[in-house]
mmCIF file of C-alpha atoms in Angstrom:
data_model
loop_
_atom_site.group_PDB
_atom_site.id
_atom_site.type_symbol
_atom_site.label_atom_id
_atom_site.label_comp_id
_atom_site.label_asym_id
_atom_site.label_seq_id
_atom_site.Cartn_x
_atom_site.Cartn_y
_atom_site.Cartn_z
ATOM 1 C CA MET A 1 -12.014 79.872 33.082
ATOM 2 C CA LEU A 2 -8.794 82.196 32.122
ATOM 3 C CA ILE A 3 -9.876 84.855 31.089
ATOM 4 C CA THR A 4 -7.589 87.435 29.432
ATOM 5 C CA HIS A 5 -7.558 91.222 29.183
ATOM 6 C CA ASP A 6 -8.768 91.642 25.880
ATOM 7 C CA THR A 7 -11.243 89.229 26.218
ATOM 8 C CA ARG A 8 -12.653 91.091 29.629
ATOM 9 C CA CYS A 9 -13.074 94.541 27.642
ATOM 10 C CA SER A 10 -14.454 92.842 25.087
ATOM 11 C CA LEU A 11 -17.415 91.136 27.347
ATOM 12 C CA ASP A 12 -17.401 94.619 29.490
ATOM 13 C CA ALA A 13 -17.860 96.083 25.945
ATOM 14 C CA VAL A 14 -21.208 93.418 24.560
ATOM 15 C CA VAL A 15 -22.687 93.802 28.239
ATOM 16 C CA ASP A 16 -22.896 97.334 27.749
ATOM 17 C CA LEU A 17 -23.980 97.773 24.457
ATOM 18 C CA VAL A 18 -26.595 94.707 24.831
ATOM 19 C CA ASN A 19 -27.763 97.133 28.240
ATOM 20 C CA THR A 20 -28.221 100.365 25.705
ATOM 21 C CA ALA A 21 -31.033 98.570 24.041
ATOM 22 C CA PRO A 22 -34.633 99.418 25.456
ATOM 23 C CA GLU A 23 -36.465 97.426 27.328
ATOM 24 C CA ASP A 24 -39.588 97.872 25.411
ATOM 25 C CA ASP A 25 -41.317 101.039 23.640
ATOM 26 C CA THR A 26 -41.877 103.217 26.360
ATOM 27 C CA ALA A 27 -38.044 103.120 27.371
ATOM 28 C CA VAL A 28 -35.119 105.717 25.960
ATOM 29 C CA ASP A 29 -32.859 103.762 23.979
ATOM 30 C CA GLY A 30 -29.007 104.175 24.929
ATOM 31 C CA LEU A 31 -27.784 104.685 21.647
ATOM 32 C CA PRO A 32 -30.020 107.599 20.364
ATOM 33 C CA ASP A 33 -27.383 109.347 18.199
ATOM 34 C CA VAL A 34 -24.023 109.637 17.283
ATOM 35 C CA PRO A 35 -22.132 111.215 20.047
ATOM 36 C CA ALA A 36 -23.684 108.102 22.573
ATOM 37 C CA LEU A 37 -22.064 105.939 20.081
ATOM 38 C CA GLN A 38 -18.583 108.131 20.302
ATOM 39 C CA ASN A 39 -19.088 107.961 23.766
ATOM 40 C CA PHE A 40 -19.638 104.218 24.178
ATOM 41 C CA VAL A 41 -16.147 103.876 21.906
ATOM 42 C CA ARG A 42 -14.458 106.369 24.285
ATOM 43 C CA ARG A 43 -15.407 104.282 26.679
ATOM 44 C CA HIS A 44 -14.557 101.182 26.149
ATOM 45 C CA ASP A 45 -11.139 102.382 24.743
ATOM 46 C CA MET A 46 -11.697 101.102 21.305
ATOM 47 C CA SER A 47 -9.281 101.041 18.627
ATOM 48 C CA ASP A 48 -8.856 101.526 15.148
ATOM 49 C CA VAL A 49 -11.931 103.652 15.513
ATOM 50 C CA GLY A 50 -12.752 106.636 12.635
ATOM 51 C CA VAL A 51 -15.224 109.285 12.393
ATOM 52 C CA LEU A 52 -18.330 107.706 13.323
ATOM 53 C CA SER A 53 -21.889 108.491 11.424
ATOM 54 C CA GLU A 54 -25.240 107.813 11.508
ATOM 55 C CA PHE A 55 -24.392 104.337 9.182
ATOM 56 C CA ASP A 56 -22.137 103.382 12.055
ATOM 57 C CA LEU A 57 -25.050 103.939 14.465
ATOM 58 C CA SER A 58 -27.712 101.605 12.130
ATOM 59 C CA ALA A 59 -25.361 99.291 12.075
ATOM 60 C CA VAL A 60 -24.511 99.155 15.731
ATOM 61 C CA ARG A 61 -28.237 98.923 16.538
ATOM 62 C CA LYS A 62 -28.505 96.046 14.030
ATOM 63 C CA ILE A 63 -25.820 93.953 16.076
ATOM 64 C CA ARG A 64 -26.344 95.207 19.345
ATOM 65 C CA GLY A 65 -30.193 93.269 19.086
ATOM 66 C CA ARG A 66 -27.851 90.043 17.725
ATOM 67 C CA PHE A 67 -25.701 89.895 20.659
ATOM 68 C CA ALA A 68 -29.278 90.200 22.793
ATOM 69 C CA GLY A 69 -30.124 86.965 20.931
ATOM 70 C CA ILE A 70 -27.112 85.134 22.136
ATOM 71 C CA PHE A 71 -28.062 86.112 25.644
ATOM 72 C CA ALA A 72 -31.094 84.623 25.211
ATOM 73 C CA ALA A 73 -30.047 81.528 23.090
ATOM 74 C CA PRO A 74 -31.538 78.278 24.963
ATOM 75 C CA ASP A 75 -28.565 76.499 24.381
ATOM 76 C CA ALA A 76 -25.107 76.412 23.284
ATOM 77 C CA ARG A 77 -25.801 74.921 19.512
ATOM 78 C CA THR A 78 -28.165 78.268 19.504
ATOM 79 C CA ALA A 79 -25.359 80.287 20.428
ATOM 80 C CA ALA A 80 -23.026 79.048 18.363
ATOM 81 C CA GLY A 81 -24.871 79.358 15.225
ATOM 82 C CA MET A 82 -25.854 82.879 16.055
ATOM 83 C CA ILE A 83 -22.082 83.795 16.890
ATOM 84 C CA ASN A 84 -20.696 82.099 14.124
ATOM 85 C CA GLU A 85 -22.889 84.305 11.768
ATOM 86 C CA LEU A 86 -22.315 87.602 13.732
ATOM 87 C CA VAL A 87 -18.349 86.874 13.488
ATOM 88 C CA ALA A 88 -18.526 85.510 9.962
ATOM 89 C CA ALA A 89 -20.192 88.274 8.694
ATOM 90 C CA ALA A 90 -17.675 90.919 10.141
ATOM 91 C CA GLY A 91 -15.039 89.127 8.097
ATOM 92 C CA THR A 92 -12.728 88.293 11.019
ATOM 93 C CA THR A 93 -9.065 88.837 10.188
ATOM 94 C CA PRO A 94 -7.367 87.663 13.740
ATOM 95 C CA ARG A 95 -3.949 89.235 14.675
ATOM 96 C CA LEU A 96 -1.395 90.081 16.821
ATOM 97 C CA THR A 97 -1.297 93.589 18.612
ATOM 98 C CA ASP A 98 0.384 95.460 21.274
ATOM 99 C CA HIS A 99 -1.107 98.654 21.259
ATOM 100 C CA ASP A 100 -1.462 101.630 23.600
ATOM 101 C CA GLY A 101 0.544 99.925 26.486
ATOM 102 C CA TYR A 102 -1.025 96.308 26.582
ATOM 103 C CA ASP A 103 0.851 93.597 26.342
ATOM 104 C CA TRP A 104 0.265 91.522 23.045
ATOM 105 C CA HIS A 105 -3.404 90.174 22.500
ATOM 106 C CA VAL A 106 -5.674 89.585 19.769
ATOM 107 C CA HIS A 107 -7.813 91.352 17.720
ATOM 108 C CA TYR A 108 -9.985 89.949 15.797
ATOM 109 C CA PHE A 109 -11.183 92.904 13.417
ATOM 110 C CA ALA A 110 -9.886 93.489 10.062
ATOM 111 C CA PRO A 111 -7.920 96.891 9.918
ATOM 112 C CA GLY A 112 -10.201 99.764 9.033
ATOM 113 C CA ALA A 113 -13.298 97.451 9.657
ATOM 114 C CA SER A 114 -15.936 99.480 10.634
ATOM 115 C CA VAL A 115 -17.101 100.122 14.505
ATOM 116 C CA ALA A 116 -19.847 97.381 14.246
ATOM 117 C CA ASP A 117 -17.618 94.677 12.575
ATOM 118 C CA HIS A 118 -15.064 95.719 15.360
ATOM 119 C CA LEU A 119 -17.570 94.965 18.441
ATOM 120 C CA ALA A 120 -19.245 91.833 16.325
ATOM 121 C CA ALA A 121 -15.877 90.136 15.715
ATOM 122 C CA ASP A 122 -13.889 91.109 19.485
ATOM 123 C CA CYS A 123 -17.023 90.602 21.124
ATOM 124 C CA GLY A 124 -17.922 87.800 19.298
ATOM 125 C CA MET A 125 -15.096 85.646 19.708
ATOM 126 C CA ALA A 126 -15.030 86.983 23.657
ATOM 127 C CA LEU A 127 -18.690 84.965 23.764
ATOM 128 C CA ALA A 128 -17.522 81.914 20.908
ATOM 129 C CA PHE A 129 -14.981 81.668 24.514
ATOM 130 C CA PHE A 130 -17.662 81.012 26.816
ATOM 131 C CA VAL A 131 -19.427 78.451 24.409
ATOM 132 C CA VAL A 132 -15.875 76.338 23.706
ATOM 133 C CA ALA A 133 -15.609 76.276 27.161
ATOM 134 C CA GLY A 134 -19.095 74.983 27.968
ATOM 135 C CA GLU A 135 -19.815 78.133 30.129
ATOM 136 C CA GLN A 136 -22.831 79.490 28.004
ATOM 137 C CA GLU A 137 -25.110 79.469 30.656
ATOM 138 C CA ARG A 138 -23.313 82.480 32.051
ATOM 139 C CA LEU A 139 -24.437 84.523 29.698
ATOM 140 C CA ARG A 140 -27.075 85.897 31.405
ATOM 141 C CA ARG A 141 -30.110 88.085 32.646
ATOM 142 C CA CYS A 142 -30.999 89.778 35.840
ATOM 143 C CA GLU A 143 -33.936 87.333 37.262
ATOM 144 C CA ALA A 144 -35.129 90.856 39.285
ATOM 145 C CA PRO A 145 -38.371 90.848 38.404
ATOM 146 C CA ASP A 146 -38.168 94.604 36.912
ATOM 147 C CA CYS A 147 -34.874 94.274 35.600
ATOM 148 C CA ARG A 148 -33.561 92.132 32.813
ATOM 149 C CA ARG A 149 -30.053 93.515 32.284
ATOM 150 C CA ALA A 150 -27.332 91.101 30.771
ATOM 151 C CA PHE A 151 -24.402 90.438 32.408
ATOM 152 C CA VAL A 152 -21.695 87.415 32.251
ATOM 153 C CA ASP A 153 -21.375 85.781 35.577
ATOM 154 C CA LEU A 154 -17.972 85.449 36.505
ATOM 155 C CA SER A 155 -18.452 84.316 39.802
ATOM 156 C CA ARG A 156 -16.521 80.876 40.965
ATOM 157 C CA ASN A 157 -19.265 79.041 41.551
ATOM 158 C CA ARG A 158 -22.179 80.093 38.583
ATOM 159 C CA SER A 159 -24.424 81.700 41.047
ATOM 160 C CA ARG A 160 -24.877 85.442 40.225
ATOM 161 C CA ARG A 161 -28.064 86.052 39.646
ATOM 162 C CA TYR A 162 -28.757 89.906 39.704
ATOM 163 C CA CYS A 163 -27.066 92.760 37.275
ATOM 164 C CA ASP A 164 -25.567 94.317 40.446
ATOM 165 C CA SER A 165 -25.951 92.978 43.894
ATOM 166 C CA ARG A 166 -26.197 96.473 45.302
ATOM 167 C CA THR A 167 -29.015 97.453 43.452
ATOM 168 C CA CYS A 168 -30.934 94.766 42.325
ATOM 169 C CA GLY A 169 -30.084 92.018 44.511
ATOM 170 C CA ASN A 170 -30.244 94.480 47.771
ATOM 171 C CA ARG A 171 -33.502 95.882 46.591
ATOM 172 C CA LEU A 172 -35.075 92.115 46.584
ATOM 173 C CA HIS A 173 -33.407 90.733 49.785
ATOM 174 C CA VAL A 174 -34.890 94.298 51.620
ATOM 175 C CA ALA A 175 -38.285 93.544 49.900
ATOM 176 C CA ALA A 176 -38.124 89.792 51.411
ATOM 177 C CA TYR A 177 -36.745 90.840 54.410
ATOM 178 C CA ARG A 178 -39.443 93.284 54.625
ATOM 179 C CA ALA A 179 -42.427 91.084 54.241
ATOM 180 C CA ARG A 180 -41.053 88.460 56.271
ATOM 181 C CA ARG A 181 -40.818 91.007 59.344
ATOM 182 C CA LYS A 182 -44.687 92.094 58.217
ATOM 183 C CA GLU A 183 -45.972 88.495 58.296
ATOM 184 C CA ALA A 184 -44.164 87.710 62.007
ATOM 185 C CA ALA A 185 -45.642 90.588 63.322
ATOM 186 C CA GLY A 186 -49.071 89.767 62.026
#
């Protein structure tokens, strides 16, 4: 599956956005305030984003939940319906652009769109490409028992199981190794 630079940027943004949501009532929200949202926008080099407000923060948190639902969708038909609703509500307006030193690419958000509509349109379309390609199962959650972070499995054979092999994957492999050694020592 060919993933263009702008699609990859949108995938990174949507994964990062979904992973800012608290896992439960005791966890801290990764987007607690407008400065955190400003940092998110800056970190993802989002263009055409004006001054952010509490209204923007609230709107981004709402679409964050909708994106989380797409990662949890049981099948492509369900994911497609959710993506269609999200992208349609954003007032998607595809247009070619070559800003900031990047070659021609497509933005799906309308000029002057809110940051929430910007995310809904561009990230929604990035996820749509996976459904169209029959690759919806690549939108995953970490299989580590104490981690449910979202990620997009871009491995060649669709075998990635953990959000980060150096943390979650390695931790589980070390625990399994220690358990085997303990059992062998009797």
